[in-house]
């Protein structure tokens, strides 16, 4: 919303422009002659709704010799107050002033003012509006509104300048199409989203509690029960198809805001929009969609307990059939106030990247896992969708970032102990046909397809894993496809990875050599914790065509022997637990070329402390001996 409004007061000579300004400033009418052009004045906010907006009022002259100054002021203004007072000056509105504004190339709202109404006491405001103002408004869409004033009688003096300010702070043009006499589509879309967010139980109605919550959020005061009933009755009368027994439905909510606009109370609609972070162009504020959120190096982003609770409640609200999964219709309803599924989800063929039920619908477990992965890989996408989906932090001063948290740095991975992470990423590396894709399918409790299909682009799978001790964590398994060389050469990508799973086909003699070649080619892999696994253990084991056999190779690195597993065995879950344990306790999964030297730092500290204590005792003993002699 604008914080400063500049009003340029225009009109023919003698229409009372300067008198309007002087009466507004002084609060009384000045009967004697005043100077032709008043100096610029700046006024404080004219209403509580615009408490941060000041108004500058600039008087102008219509004399030909002052035309250059007039052009300059018009181009600097935000809004034009065009004043007329008799038939001649009224005719000049359409014949001169409005075409003149257009010739200057300005595109600002115009407030049309019929001044000196005290000279025409027998003429009603309604007839002036119908016979004079409406025809001009229909011809010139720049005219935002009209008003009848009198400086002598102090009639509508404050109101006319408030209308000028409101034309900028609460413009009607983005909301309403005067020609069609309908709300504009952008306004309708924004109000539909707000209705969706306020309809907490998703029954299609704003009931008493839901509308009351909207009222408190926007206007910061409760709506009396009588006013609420009158409001519903007014809407029901205007839209006969609208049932108000359960509350206001979407049609009724849109009709209510149409009433606001048509009755000149469109600041109420703007308050609703702005409380929901809409800009003057009816787009969501960029700072709301993309708040500042930086993840330090060697740290990661995760959902906070508040974030998990929000996404869990969202799932339960839209699982209308209570089958434990979100079908296509339920997902469409859930993502209605957003641009659609996140791009990364579409690219990953969502929901194939997470847990689904037998019908192929994402489960609550898969839903939370998917958002955990999204937050880990793209925290700004999660923040954007938290804004779209209506996340409201407990403290109104907080941003959507309250739903996220940053983990502690894990730069020193070799240091013993667990890292404080609930989401970990594991790259699955291995030769083509080793069984990596089947491993990911099994991880998602999906039957494996034993027909070989090469993986072209990277593929991820995410699921929750229960660690020893009962703690849950989310494990992301990713096979790199044809981008494997590019990713393994990218140090930043490897730094984001928590674990490497070297997988080979124990029945293919050429499978393990691929792992050996990888570790020789990309030396930085030695800086990452890793686990070796032999897949397809249900098939006949064969000797690998490698300088060292897998068991001997891992033993030479002082690491555990490869885990022999098969996707057809129930014990495959032990591999996933082992991967999650290694990722959260990385010091246990590092390759070591030799035994590290013994850590004698504590011994040296103990000896030093003992020596210092002995010296102190000797000094005390000598001092006591000297004093006794």
Coordinates of C-alpha atoms in Angstrom, one line a residue:
X1 CA 0.0 0.0 0.0
X2 CA 1.2 3.5 -0.8
X3 CA 2.7 5.5 2.1
X4 CA 2.4 8.9 0.3
X5 CA -0.3 10.4 -1.9
X6 CA 0.2 13.5 -4.1
X7 CA -3.1 15.1 -5.1
X8 CA -3.1 17.6 -7.9
X9 CA -6.2 19.9 -7.7
X10 CA -7.2 21.0 -11.3
X11 CA -10.1 22.8 -12.8
X12 CA -11.2 26.1 -14.4
X13 CA -10.5 29.4 -12.8
X14 CA -13.2 30.4 -10.3
X15 CA -14.4 26.8 -9.5
X16 CA -13.3 27.1 -5.9
X17 CA -10.2 24.9 -5.9
X18 CA -8.2 27.1 -3.5
X19 CA -11.2 27.6 -1.2
X20 CA -11.6 23.8 -1.0
X21 CA -8.0 23.4 0.1
X22 CA -8.1 26.3 2.6
X23 CA -11.3 25.1 4.2
X24 CA -9.9 21.6 4.5
X25 CA -6.7 22.9 6.2
X26 CA -8.3 25.5 8.5
X27 CA -11.5 23.7 9.2
X28 CA -13.5 26.9 8.5
X29 CA -14.6 28.7 5.4
X30 CA -12.7 31.9 4.5
X31 CA -15.2 34.4 3.0
X32 CA -12.6 37.0 1.9
X33 CA -10.5 36.6 -1.2
X34 CA -7.5 34.3 -0.9
X35 CA -4.4 34.0 -3.0
X36 CA -5.0 32.5 -6.5
X37 CA -2.7 29.5 -6.0
X38 CA -2.0 28.1 -2.5
X39 CA 1.4 26.6 -1.7
X40 CA 1.7 22.8 -1.4
X41 CA 0.6 21.4 1.9
X42 CA 1.2 17.9 3.4
X43 CA -1.4 16.4 5.7
X44 CA -1.2 13.5 8.2
X45 CA -3.2 10.3 7.6
X46 CA -6.8 11.1 6.9
X47 CA -8.2 7.8 8.5
X48 CA -7.2 5.0 10.8
X49 CA -7.2 2.7 7.7
X50 CA -4.3 4.6 6.2
X51 CA -2.3 5.3 9.4
X52 CA 1.0 5.2 7.5
X53 CA 0.0 7.3 4.5
X54 CA 0.5 11.1 4.2
X55 CA -1.2 13.3 1.7
X56 CA 0.3 16.2 -0.2
X57 CA -2.1 18.6 -1.8
X58 CA -1.0 20.8 -4.7
X59 CA -3.0 23.7 -6.0
X60 CA -2.8 24.7 -9.7
X61 CA -3.8 27.5 -12.0
X62 CA -5.7 27.1 -15.2
X63 CA -4.3 30.2 -16.8
X64 CA -2.5 29.7 -20.2
X65 CA 0.7 31.3 -18.9
X66 CA 0.8 28.7 -16.1
X67 CA 0.3 25.7 -18.4
X68 CA 3.9 24.5 -18.1
X69 CA 3.7 24.4 -14.3
X70 CA 0.3 22.6 -14.6
X71 CA 1.8 19.9 -16.8
X72 CA 4.6 19.4 -14.4
X73 CA 2.4 19.0 -11.4
X74 CA 0.0 16.6 -13.2
X75 CA 2.8 14.3 -14.2
X76 CA 4.1 14.3 -10.6
X77 CA 0.8 13.5 -9.0
X78 CA -0.7 10.1 -7.9
X79 CA -4.3 11.3 -8.2
X80 CA -6.1 14.3 -9.8
X81 CA -9.0 16.1 -8.1
X82 CA -10.9 17.8 -11.0
X83 CA -13.2 20.5 -9.8
X84 CA -16.2 22.2 -11.6
X85 CA -18.9 24.5 -10.3
X86 CA -21.3 25.5 -13.1
X87 CA -22.5 24.4 -16.5
X88 CA -19.6 25.9 -18.4
X89 CA -16.9 24.3 -16.2
X90 CA -18.8 21.1 -16.3
X91 CA -18.8 21.1 -20.1
X92 CA -15.0 21.7 -20.0
X93 CA -14.5 18.5 -18.1
X94 CA -15.3 16.4 -21.2
X95 CA -14.2 18.9 -23.8
X96 CA -10.8 20.0 -22.4
X97 CA -9.7 18.5 -19.1
X98 CA -10.0 14.8 -19.6
X99 CA -8.6 14.9 -23.2
X100 CA -5.8 17.1 -21.8
X101 CA -4.9 14.5 -19.1
X102 CA -4.8 11.8 -21.8
X103 CA -2.6 13.9 -24.0
X104 CA 0.0 14.1 -21.2
X105 CA 0.2 10.4 -21.1
X106 CA -0.7 10.1 -17.4
X107 CA -2.6 7.1 -16.1
X108 CA -3.8 8.2 -12.6
X109 CA -7.3 8.0 -11.1
X110 CA -9.4 11.2 -11.3
X111 CA -11.9 12.2 -8.6
X112 CA -14.6 14.4 -10.1
X113 CA -15.9 17.1 -7.7
X114 CA -19.0 19.3 -8.2
X115 CA -18.2 22.2 -6.0
X116 CA -20.3 25.2 -4.8
X117 CA -23.4 23.1 -4.2
X118 CA -24.6 25.9 -1.9
X119 CA -25.4 27.9 -5.1
X120 CA -27.9 25.2 -6.2
X121 CA -30.0 24.3 -3.0
X122 CA -32.9 23.0 -5.0
X123 CA -30.8 20.5 -7.0
X124 CA -30.5 17.1 -5.3
X125 CA -27.2 15.2 -5.2
X126 CA -28.9 12.2 -6.8
X127 CA -29.9 14.2 -9.9
X128 CA -26.4 15.7 -10.2
X129 CA -25.0 12.2 -10.1
X130 CA -27.4 10.8 -12.7
X131 CA -27.4 13.8 -15.1
X132 CA -23.9 15.1 -14.8
X133 CA -21.5 12.6 -13.3
X134 CA -22.5 9.2 -14.6
X135 CA -22.4 10.2 -18.3
X136 CA -18.8 11.5 -17.8
X137 CA -17.8 8.5 -15.9
X138 CA -19.0 6.2 -18.6
X139 CA -17.0 8.1 -21.2
X140 CA -13.8 8.4 -19.2
X141 CA -12.8 5.2 -17.3
X142 CA -10.1 7.2 -15.5
X143 CA -12.7 8.8 -13.3
X144 CA -12.6 6.8 -10.1
X145 CA -15.5 8.4 -8.2
X146 CA -17.6 11.6 -7.9
X147 CA -18.7 13.8 -5.1
X148 CA -20.6 17.0 -4.5
X149 CA -19.1 19.6 -2.2
X150 CA -19.4 23.1 -0.8
X151 CA -16.6 25.0 0.9
X152 CA -19.0 27.6 2.2
X153 CA -21.2 25.1 3.9
X154 CA -18.2 22.8 4.7
X155 CA -20.0 20.0 2.9
X156 CA -17.9 16.8 2.1
X157 CA -14.7 18.7 2.5
X158 CA -12.8 16.1 4.4
X159 CA -14.5 13.4 2.4
X160 CA -13.3 14.6 -1.0
X161 CA -9.7 14.5 0.0
X162 CA -10.2 11.2 1.7
X163 CA -11.6 9.9 -1.6
X164 CA -8.4 11.1 -3.3
X165 CA -6.3 9.3 -0.8
X166 CA -8.5 6.2 -1.1
X167 CA -8.2 6.2 -4.8
X168 CA -4.5 5.3 -4.3
X169 CA -4.4 3.4 -1.1
X170 CA -7.6 1.4 -1.9
X171 CA -8.0 1.6 -5.7
X172 CA -11.2 0.3 -7.1
X173 CA -9.8 -0.4 -10.6
X174 CA -8.2 -3.7 -9.8
X175 CA -11.3 -4.9 -8.1
X176 CA -14.3 -3.9 -10.2
X177 CA -15.3 -3.6 -13.8
X178 CA -17.8 -0.7 -14.0
X179 CA -18.8 -1.7 -17.5
X180 CA -19.6 -5.3 -16.7
X181 CA -20.7 -4.3 -13.1
X182 CA -18.8 -7.4 -11.9
X183 CA -15.7 -8.1 -9.8
X184 CA -12.7 -8.5 -12.0
X185 CA -11.3 -12.0 -12.4
X186 CA -8.1 -11.3 -10.5
X187 CA -10.1 -10.1 -7.5
X188 CA -12.4 -13.2 -7.8
X189 CA -9.4 -15.5 -7.8
X190 CA -7.8 -13.9 -4.8
X191 CA -11.1 -14.0 -2.8
X192 CA -11.7 -17.6 -3.8
X193 CA -8.3 -18.5 -2.3
X194 CA -9.1 -16.5 0.9
X195 CA -12.4 -18.3 1.2
X196 CA -10.7 -21.6 0.8
X197 CA -8.2 -20.8 3.6
X198 CA -10.9 -19.5 5.9
X199 CA -13.1 -22.6 5.4
X200 CA -11.2 -24.7 7.9
X201 CA -13.4 -27.8 7.8
X202 CA -13.6 -27.6 4.0
X203 CA -17.4 -28.1 3.9
X204 CA -17.9 -25.2 1.4
X205 CA -19.3 -22.8 3.9
X206 CA -17.9 -20.1 6.3
X207 CA -19.8 -20.9 9.4
X208 CA -20.2 -18.6 12.4
X209 CA -16.8 -19.5 13.9
X210 CA -14.9 -19.3 10.6
X211 CA -16.4 -16.0 9.5
X212 CA -15.8 -14.7 13.1
X213 CA -12.2 -15.7 12.8
X214 CA -11.9 -13.8 9.5
X215 CA -13.6 -10.8 11.0
X216 CA -11.1 -10.7 13.9
X217 CA -8.1 -11.2 11.7
X218 CA -9.1 -8.4 9.3
X219 CA -10.9 -5.9 11.4
X220 CA -9.5 -6.8 14.9
X221 CA -13.0 -6.7 16.5
X222 CA -15.8 -9.2 16.8
X223 CA -18.8 -9.1 14.6
X224 CA -22.1 -8.8 16.6
X225 CA -24.4 -11.7 16.1
X226 CA -27.2 -9.3 14.9
X227 CA -24.9 -7.9 12.2
X228 CA -23.9 -11.4 11.1
X229 CA -27.5 -12.4 10.7
X230 CA -28.3 -9.1 8.8
X231 CA -25.3 -9.7 6.5
X232 CA -26.5 -13.2 5.7
X233 CA -30.0 -12.0 5.0
X234 CA -28.7 -9.3 2.7
X235 CA -26.7 -11.8 0.7
X236 CA -29.5 -14.3 0.6
X237 CA -31.8 -11.6 -0.7
X238 CA -29.4 -10.6 -3.5
X239 CA -28.5 -14.2 -4.5
X240 CA -31.6 -16.4 -4.2
X241 CA -29.7 -19.5 -5.0
X242 CA -27.4 -18.9 -2.0
X243 CA -28.3 -20.8 1.1
X244 CA -27.1 -19.2 4.4
X245 CA -28.3 -21.8 6.9
X246 CA -24.8 -23.2 7.3
X247 CA -23.1 -19.8 6.7
X248 CA -21.8 -18.1 3.6
X249 CA -20.8 -20.2 0.6
X250 CA -18.3 -19.0 -2.0
X251 CA -21.0 -17.3 -4.1
X252 CA -22.3 -15.5 -1.1
X253 CA -18.8 -14.4 0.0
X254 CA -18.1 -13.0 -3.5
X255 CA -21.5 -11.2 -3.4
X256 CA -20.6 -9.7 0.0
X257 CA -17.4 -8.2 -1.4
X258 CA -19.3 -7.0 -4.5
X259 CA -21.6 -5.1 -2.1
X260 CA -18.6 -3.5 -0.4
X261 CA -17.2 -2.3 -3.7
X262 CA -20.5 -1.0 -5.2
X263 CA -21.4 0.9 -2.0
X264 CA -18.0 2.6 -1.9
X265 CA -16.7 0.5 0.9
X266 CA -14.1 -1.3 -1.1
X267 CA -11.5 -0.5 1.6
X268 CA -13.2 -3.5 3.4
X269 CA -12.3 -5.7 0.5
X270 CA -8.8 -4.3 0.4
X271 CA -8.4 -5.0 4.1
X272 CA -9.4 -8.6 3.6
X273 CA -6.9 -8.9 0.7
X274 CA -4.0 -7.2 2.4
X275 CA -4.4 -9.2 5.6
X276 CA -3.8 -12.2 3.4
X277 CA -0.7 -10.6 1.9
X278 CA -2.0 -9.4 -1.5
X279 CA -0.4 -6.5 -3.2
X280 CA -2.2 -3.7 -5.2
X281 CA -1.8 -5.8 -8.3
X282 CA -3.6 -8.7 -6.5
X283 CA -0.5 -10.9 -6.5
X284 CA 0.9 -12.3 -3.2
X285 CA 3.7 -10.3 -1.7
X286 CA 7.1 -11.6 -2.7
X287 CA 8.4 -11.3 0.8
X288 CA 5.5 -13.5 2.0
X289 CA 6.2 -16.2 -0.6
X290 CA 10.0 -16.0 -0.4
X291 CA 11.1 -14.8 3.1
X292 CA 14.8 -14.6 3.8
X293 CA 16.0 -18.1 4.7
X294 CA 19.6 -19.1 4.3
X295 CA 21.0 -22.5 5.1
X296 CA 24.6 -22.3 6.2
X297 CA 27.2 -24.5 4.7
X298 CA 27.3 -28.1 6.1
X299 CA 23.8 -27.6 7.6
X300 CA 20.4 -28.5 6.3
X301 CA 16.8 -27.5 6.5
X302 CA 14.1 -29.6 8.1
X303 CA 10.5 -29.2 9.1
X304 CA 10.0 -28.1 12.7
X305 CA 7.3 -29.8 14.8
X306 CA 5.0 -27.0 13.9
X307 CA 5.6 -27.6 10.2
X308 CA 5.0 -31.3 10.5
X309 CA 1.8 -30.6 12.4
X310 CA 0.6 -28.3 9.7
X311 CA 1.1 -30.8 6.9
X312 CA -0.4 -33.6 8.9
X313 CA -3.6 -31.5 9.7
X314 CA -3.7 -30.6 6.0
X315 CA -3.7 -34.3 5.0
X316 CA -6.3 -35.3 7.5
X317 CA -8.6 -32.4 6.5
X318 CA -8.6 -33.4 2.8
X319 CA -8.8 -37.1 3.2
X320 CA -12.5 -36.9 2.9
X321 CA -13.2 -40.7 2.5
X322 CA -10.8 -41.5 5.4
X323 CA -9.1 -44.3 3.4
X324 CA -5.6 -43.2 4.5
X325 CA -4.7 -41.8 1.1
X326 CA -5.2 -38.7 -1.0
X327 CA -6.8 -39.5 -4.4
X328 CA -6.5 -37.3 -7.4
X329 CA -9.6 -35.3 -6.5
X330 CA -8.5 -34.8 -2.9
X331 CA -5.0 -33.7 -4.0
X332 CA -6.5 -31.2 -6.5
X333 CA -8.7 -29.7 -3.8
X334 CA -5.7 -29.5 -1.4
X335 CA -3.5 -27.7 -4.0
X336 CA -6.4 -25.4 -5.2
X337 CA -5.0 -22.2 -3.7
X338 CA -1.5 -22.9 -5.2
X339 CA -0.1 -22.8 -8.7
X340 CA -0.3 -26.6 -8.7
X341 CA 2.2 -29.3 -7.7
X342 CA 5.7 -28.1 -7.1
X343 CA 7.8 -28.3 -10.3
X344 CA 10.2 -30.8 -8.7
X345 CA 7.3 -33.1 -7.8
X346 CA 6.1 -33.1 -11.3
X347 CA 9.6 -33.8 -12.6
X348 CA 9.9 -36.7 -10.2
X349 CA 6.5 -38.2 -11.3
X350 CA 4.9 -37.6 -7.9
X351 CA 3.7 -39.6 -6.0
X352 CA 6.0 -42.3 -7.3
X353 CA 8.8 -40.9 -5.2
X354 CA 7.2 -41.8 -1.9
X355 CA 4.9 -44.2 -0.1
X356 CA 1.5 -45.1 -1.6
X357 CA -1.3 -47.4 -0.6
X358 CA -2.6 -50.3 -2.8
X359 CA -4.7 -47.9 -4.8
X360 CA -1.7 -45.8 -5.7
X361 CA -2.6 -42.9 -3.5
X362 CA -0.1 -41.1 -1.3
X363 CA -0.4 -42.1 2.4
X364 CA 0.2 -39.8 5.4
X365 CA 3.6 -41.4 5.9
X366 CA 4.4 -40.7 2.3
X367 CA 3.0 -37.2 2.5
X368 CA 5.2 -36.2 5.4
X369 CA 8.2 -38.0 3.8
X370 CA 7.7 -36.0 0.6
X371 CA 7.6 -32.7 2.4
X372 CA 10.6 -33.7 4.4
X373 CA 12.6 -34.4 1.2
X374 CA 11.4 -31.2 -0.4
X375 CA 12.4 -29.1 2.6
X376 CA 15.8 -30.8 2.7
X377 CA 16.5 -30.3 -1.0
X378 CA 14.5 -27.1 -1.7
X379 CA 13.6 -25.3 1.5
X380 CA 12.4 -22.2 -0.4
X381 CA 9.9 -24.3 -2.3
X382 CA 8.5 -25.5 1.0
X383 CA 8.3 -21.9 2.3
X384 CA 6.5 -20.8 -0.9
X385 CA 3.9 -23.6 -0.5
X386 CA 3.4 -23.0 3.2
X387 CA 2.4 -19.4 2.2
X388 CA 0.1 -20.6 -0.6
X389 CA -1.6 -23.3 1.7
X390 CA -2.2 -20.8 4.5
X391 CA 0.3 -21.7 7.2
X392 CA -0.1 -19.3 10.1
X393 CA 2.6 -19.2 12.8
X394 CA 1.5 -19.2 16.4
X395 CA 3.1 -15.8 16.9
X396 CA 1.6 -13.3 14.3
X397 CA 5.0 -11.6 14.1
X398 CA 6.7 -14.7 12.8
X399 CA 7.0 -15.7 9.2
X400 CA 6.4 -19.0 7.5
X401 CA 10.1 -19.8 8.4
X402 CA 8.7 -20.8 11.8
X403 CA 7.7 -24.1 10.1
X404 CA 11.3 -24.9 9.3
X405 CA 14.5 -25.3 11.3
X406 CA 18.2 -25.4 10.5
X407 CA 20.3 -28.4 11.7
X408 CA 23.7 -28.0 13.3
X409 CA 26.7 -28.1 11.1
X410 CA 28.2 -31.5 10.4
X411 CA 31.5 -30.4 8.8
X412 CA 33.6 -32.8 10.9
X413 CA 32.0 -36.0 9.9
X414 CA 34.8 -38.2 11.3
X415 CA 34.2 -36.9 14.8
X416 CA 32.5 -39.7 16.8
X417 CA 28.8 -39.2 17.7
X418 CA 25.5 -38.7 16.1
X419 CA 24.6 -35.7 13.9
X420 CA 21.4 -33.9 14.8
X421 CA 19.5 -34.6 11.6
X422 CA 16.1 -36.2 11.0
X423 CA 16.5 -36.2 7.2
X424 CA 19.5 -37.7 5.5
X425 CA 20.5 -38.2 1.8
X426 CA 22.2 -41.3 0.5
X427 CA 23.5 -41.6 -3.0
X428 CA 23.2 -45.2 -4.4
X429 CA 26.2 -45.8 -6.8
X430 CA 26.8 -48.8 -8.8
X431 CA 27.0 -50.3 -12.3
X432 CA 24.1 -50.5 -14.7
X433 CA 21.9 -53.4 -13.9
X434 CA 23.2 -53.8 -10.3
X435 CA 19.6 -53.5 -9.0
X436 CA 19.6 -49.9 -7.7
X437 CA 16.1 -49.2 -9.1
X438 CA 14.7 -52.3 -7.6
X439 CA 16.2 -51.3 -4.3
X440 CA 14.4 -48.0 -4.4
X441 CA 11.1 -49.7 -5.3
X442 CA 11.5 -52.1 -2.3
X443 CA 12.3 -49.1 -0.1
X444 CA 8.9 -47.7 -0.9
X445 CA 7.2 -51.1 -0.3
X446 CA 6.5 -51.5 -4.0
X447 CA 6.9 -54.8 -5.9
X448 CA 10.1 -54.8 -8.0
X449 CA 10.1 -55.0 -11.8
X450 CA 12.8 -57.4 -12.7
X451 CA 12.8 -56.3 -16.4
X452 CA 15.8 -54.1 -16.8
X453 CA 15.0 -50.4 -17.6
X454 CA 18.1 -48.1 -17.5
X455 CA 17.7 -45.0 -15.3
X456 CA 18.2 -41.9 -17.4
X457 CA 17.7 -39.0 -15.1
X458 CA 18.2 -39.0 -11.3
X459 CA 15.5 -40.7 -9.3
X460 CA 14.8 -40.3 -5.6
X461 CA 12.8 -42.3 -3.1
X462 CA 12.0 -41.2 0.5
X463 CA 10.6 -43.1 3.4
X464 CA 10.8 -43.1 7.2
X465 CA 13.2 -45.5 8.9
X466 CA 13.1 -46.5 12.5
X467 CA 16.6 -46.4 14.0
X468 CA 17.9 -48.5 16.9
X469 CA 16.2 -47.1 20.0
X470 CA 12.9 -46.3 18.3
X471 CA 13.8 -42.8 16.9
X472 CA 12.4 -42.1 13.4
X473 CA 14.3 -40.4 10.6
X474 CA 13.6 -39.8 6.9
X475 CA 16.0 -41.5 4.5
X476 CA 16.3 -40.2 0.9
X477 CA 17.8 -42.7 -1.6
X478 CA 18.9 -41.3 -4.9
X479 CA 20.3 -43.0 -7.9
X480 CA 22.1 -40.6 -10.3
X481 CA 21.4 -42.1 -13.7
X482 CA 23.3 -40.6 -16.6
X483 CA 24.1 -37.5 -14.5
X484 CA 26.4 -39.6 -12.2
X485 CA 29.7 -38.2 -13.6
X486 CA 28.5 -34.6 -13.4
X487 CA 27.2 -35.0 -9.8
X488 CA 30.3 -36.8 -8.6
X489 CA 32.4 -33.9 -9.9
X490 CA 30.3 -31.4 -8.1
X491 CA 31.8 -30.9 -4.6
X492 CA 28.7 -29.0 -3.4
X493 CA 26.4 -31.9 -4.4
X494 CA 28.7 -34.3 -2.5
X495 CA 28.9 -32.1 0.5
X496 CA 25.1 -32.2 0.7
X497 CA 25.1 -35.9 0.7
X498 CA 25.2 -37.7 4.0
X499 CA 26.2 -41.2 2.8
X500 CA 27.3 -43.2 -0.2
X501 CA 25.9 -46.7 -0.7
X502 CA 28.1 -48.6 -3.1
X503 CA 25.9 -51.3 -4.6
X504 CA 27.0 -54.2 -6.9
X505 CA 25.3 -57.3 -8.4
X506 CA 26.9 -60.2 -6.6
X507 CA 25.9 -62.5 -9.5
X508 CA 27.6 -60.3 -12.2
X509 CA 31.4 -60.7 -12.3
X510 CA 31.9 -57.2 -13.8
X511 CA 29.7 -55.3 -11.3
X512 CA 32.2 -54.6 -8.4
X513 CA 34.9 -53.2 -10.7
X514 CA 32.7 -50.2 -11.4
X515 CA 32.8 -49.2 -7.8
X516 CA 36.6 -49.6 -7.6
X517 CA 36.9 -47.4 -10.8
X518 CA 34.6 -44.8 -9.3
X519 CA 36.7 -44.5 -6.1
X520 CA 39.9 -44.1 -8.2
X521 CA 38.4 -41.6 -10.5
X522 CA 36.7 -39.4 -7.9
X523 CA 39.1 -39.1 -4.9
X524 CA 36.7 -36.8 -3.0
X525 CA 34.5 -39.9 -2.4
X526 CA 37.0 -40.9 0.3
X527 CA 35.8 -37.9 2.3
X528 CA 32.3 -39.3 2.6
X529 CA 31.0 -42.1 4.8
X530 CA 30.0 -45.2 2.9
X531 CA 28.5 -48.6 3.1
X532 CA 29.0 -51.5 0.6
X533 CA 26.2 -53.8 -0.3
X534 CA 25.9 -56.8 -2.5
X535 CA 22.5 -57.0 -4.2
X536 CA 20.8 -60.0 -5.8
X537 CA 22.1 -62.3 -3.0
X538 CA 19.3 -64.7 -3.9
X539 CA 21.1 -65.5 -7.1
X540 CA 24.3 -67.6 -7.4
X541 CA 27.3 -65.6 -6.1
X542 CA 30.2 -65.3 -8.6
X543 CA 33.8 -64.3 -8.4
X544 CA 34.3 -60.6 -9.3
X545 CA 36.7 -59.6 -12.0
X546 CA 38.6 -57.2 -9.8
X547 CA 42.1 -57.1 -8.4
X548 CA 40.6 -57.6 -4.9
X549 CA 37.4 -59.4 -4.1
X550 CA 34.8 -57.2 -2.3
X551 CA 35.4 -58.7 1.2
X552 CA 39.2 -58.3 0.8
X553 CA 38.8 -54.8 -0.7
X554 CA 36.6 -53.5 2.2
X555 CA 38.9 -55.2 4.7
X556 CA 41.9 -53.4 3.2
X557 CA 40.0 -50.2 4.0
X558 CA 39.3 -51.3 7.6
X559 CA 35.6 -51.3 6.8
X560 CA 32.8 -53.8 7.3
X561 CA 32.3 -56.4 4.6
X562 CA 29.5 -55.8 2.1
X563 CA 26.0 -56.5 3.3
X564 CA 24.5 -59.3 1.2
X565 CA 20.8 -58.6 0.5
X566 CA 18.1 -59.3 -1.9
X567 CA 14.9 -57.3 -2.6
X568 CA 13.0 -60.6 -2.4
X569 CA 14.1 -61.1 1.2
X570 CA 12.2 -59.6 4.2
X571 CA 15.6 -58.8 5.8
X572 CA 16.2 -56.1 3.2
X573 CA 14.8 -53.6 5.8
X574 CA 18.0 -54.2 7.8
X575 CA 19.9 -52.5 5.0
X576 CA 17.8 -49.4 5.2
X577 CA 18.3 -49.3 8.9
X578 CA 22.0 -49.7 8.4
X579 CA 22.1 -46.9 5.9
X580 CA 20.1 -44.5 8.1
X581 CA 22.3 -45.4 11.1
X582 CA 25.5 -44.7 9.1
X583 CA 24.2 -41.4 7.8
X584 CA 23.2 -40.2 11.3
X585 CA 26.5 -41.6 12.9
X586 CA 28.9 -40.9 10.0
X587 CA 32.2 -41.6 11.9
X588 CA 31.3 -45.4 11.8
X589 CA 31.3 -45.5 8.0
X590 CA 34.5 -43.9 6.8
X591 CA 37.2 -45.7 4.8
X592 CA 40.5 -45.7 6.7
X593 CA 43.8 -46.4 5.0
X594 CA 45.5 -47.1 8.3
X595 CA 44.7 -47.1 12.0
X596 CA 44.7 -43.6 13.4
X597 CA 47.3 -42.8 16.0
X598 CA 46.2 -43.1 19.6
X599 CA 44.7 -39.9 21.0
X600 CA 47.0 -39.0 23.9
X601 CA 45.7 -35.5 24.4
X602 CA 43.8 -36.5 27.5
X603 CA 46.9 -38.2 28.9
X604 CA 49.0 -35.1 28.4
X605 CA 46.4 -32.9 30.0
X606 CA 46.3 -35.3 33.1
X607 CA 50.1 -35.3 33.4
X608 CA 50.2 -31.6 33.1
X609 CA 47.6 -31.1 35.8
X610 CA 49.4 -33.5 38.1
X611 CA 52.7 -31.7 37.7
X612 CA 51.1 -28.3 38.4
X613 CA 49.5 -29.7 41.6
X614 CA 52.8 -31.1 42.8
X615 CA 54.6 -27.8 42.2
X616 CA 51.8 -26.0 44.2
X617 CA 52.2 -28.4 47.1
X618 CA 56.0 -27.9 47.2
X619 CA 55.7 -24.1 47.2
X620 CA 53.2 -24.2 50.1
X621 CA 55.4 -26.6 52.1
X622 CA 58.5 -24.4 51.6
X623 CA 56.5 -21.3 52.7
X624 CA 55.2 -23.1 55.8
X625 CA 58.8 -24.3 56.6
X626 CA 60.2 -20.8 56.3
X627 CA 57.5 -19.3 58.6
X628 CA 58.1 -21.9 61.3
X629 CA 61.9 -21.1 61.4

